[in-house]
Short mmCIF file of C-alpha atoms in Angstrom, two decimals:
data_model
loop_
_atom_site.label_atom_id
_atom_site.label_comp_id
_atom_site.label_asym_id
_atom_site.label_seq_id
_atom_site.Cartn_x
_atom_site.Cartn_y
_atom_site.Cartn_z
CA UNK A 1 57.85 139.02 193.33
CA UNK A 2 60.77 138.74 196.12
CA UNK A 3 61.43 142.25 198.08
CA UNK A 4 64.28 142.57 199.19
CA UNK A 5 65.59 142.13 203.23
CA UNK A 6 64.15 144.84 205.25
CA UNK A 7 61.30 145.77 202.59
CA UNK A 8 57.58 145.42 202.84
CA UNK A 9 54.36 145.89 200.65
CA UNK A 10 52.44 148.45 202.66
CA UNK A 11 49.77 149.09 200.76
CA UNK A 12 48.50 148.73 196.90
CA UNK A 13 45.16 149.12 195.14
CA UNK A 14 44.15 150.84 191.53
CA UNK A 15 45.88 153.76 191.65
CA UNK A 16 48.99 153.21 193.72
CA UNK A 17 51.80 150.40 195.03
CA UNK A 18 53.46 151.47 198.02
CA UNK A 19 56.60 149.74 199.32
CA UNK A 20 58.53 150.45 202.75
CA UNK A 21 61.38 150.02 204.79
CA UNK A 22 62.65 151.87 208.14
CA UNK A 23 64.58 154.56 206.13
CA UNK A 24 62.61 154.89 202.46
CA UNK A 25 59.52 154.47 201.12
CA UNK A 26 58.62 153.82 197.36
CA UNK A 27 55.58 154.51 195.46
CA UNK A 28 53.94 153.37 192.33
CA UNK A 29 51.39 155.61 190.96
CA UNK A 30 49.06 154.90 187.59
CA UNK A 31 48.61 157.70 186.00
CA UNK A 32 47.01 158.51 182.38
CA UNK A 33 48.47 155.25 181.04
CA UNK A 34 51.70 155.73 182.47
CA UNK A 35 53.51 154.45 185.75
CA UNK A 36 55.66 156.72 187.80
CA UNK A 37 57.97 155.65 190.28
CA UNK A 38 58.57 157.67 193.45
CA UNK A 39 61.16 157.29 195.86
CA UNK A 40 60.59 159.17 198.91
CA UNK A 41 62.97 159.11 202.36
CA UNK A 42 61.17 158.77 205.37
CA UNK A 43 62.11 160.97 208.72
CA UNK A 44 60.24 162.07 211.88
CA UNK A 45 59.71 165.35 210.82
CA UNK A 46 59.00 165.35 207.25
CA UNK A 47 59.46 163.00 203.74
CA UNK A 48 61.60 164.01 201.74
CA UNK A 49 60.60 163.04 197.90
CA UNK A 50 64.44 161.84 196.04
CA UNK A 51 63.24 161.43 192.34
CA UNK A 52 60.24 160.36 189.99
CA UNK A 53 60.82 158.19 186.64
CA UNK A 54 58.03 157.35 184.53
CA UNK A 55 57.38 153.85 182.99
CA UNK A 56 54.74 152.82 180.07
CA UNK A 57 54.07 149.28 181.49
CA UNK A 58 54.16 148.26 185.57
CA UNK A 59 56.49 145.27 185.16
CA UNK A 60 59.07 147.94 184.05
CA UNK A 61 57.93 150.18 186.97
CA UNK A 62 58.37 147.20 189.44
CA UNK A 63 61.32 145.65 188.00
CA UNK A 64 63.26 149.60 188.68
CA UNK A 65 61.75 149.57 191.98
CA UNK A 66 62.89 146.25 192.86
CA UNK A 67 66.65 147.30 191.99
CA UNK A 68 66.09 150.50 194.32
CA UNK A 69 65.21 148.56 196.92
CA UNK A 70 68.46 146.27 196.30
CA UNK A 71 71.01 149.40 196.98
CA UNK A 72 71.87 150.21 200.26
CA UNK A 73 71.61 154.12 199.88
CA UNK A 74 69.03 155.62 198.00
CA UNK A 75 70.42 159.36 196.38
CA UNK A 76 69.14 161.88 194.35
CA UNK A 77 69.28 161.23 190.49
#
């Protein structure tokens, strides 16, 4: 899978996918069967956590993570 310009993998094992750019940082958690999607935004002082949405199967977590990471601004849902 492509990120998008500016985007990295930071970390991923088991339990988690984390994804990061200068401003926002996403994470993929597994848990009880489901996927849930975090989208956090990253300052010097604290993180700020925008929204959760949960997913039954990771290619449907990754796929709405990928088209996050497309937008320019990330908001509140």
């Amino acid at each position: 899978m492509k990120l998008p310009k500016g985007w990295k993998l930071k970390k991923e094992n088991g339990k988690q996918i984390v994804y990061e750019s200068e401003k926002y940082q996403i994470i993929i958690w597994k848990k009880r069967g489901d996927y849930l999607v975090e989208t956090f935004r990253k300052s010097p002082t604290y993180k700020a956590r925008l929204f959760a949405q949960s997913f039954l199967k990771l290619r449907e977590a990754k796929k709405f993570a990928v088209d996050i990471m497309g937008r320019d601004k990330i908001r509140k849902y």
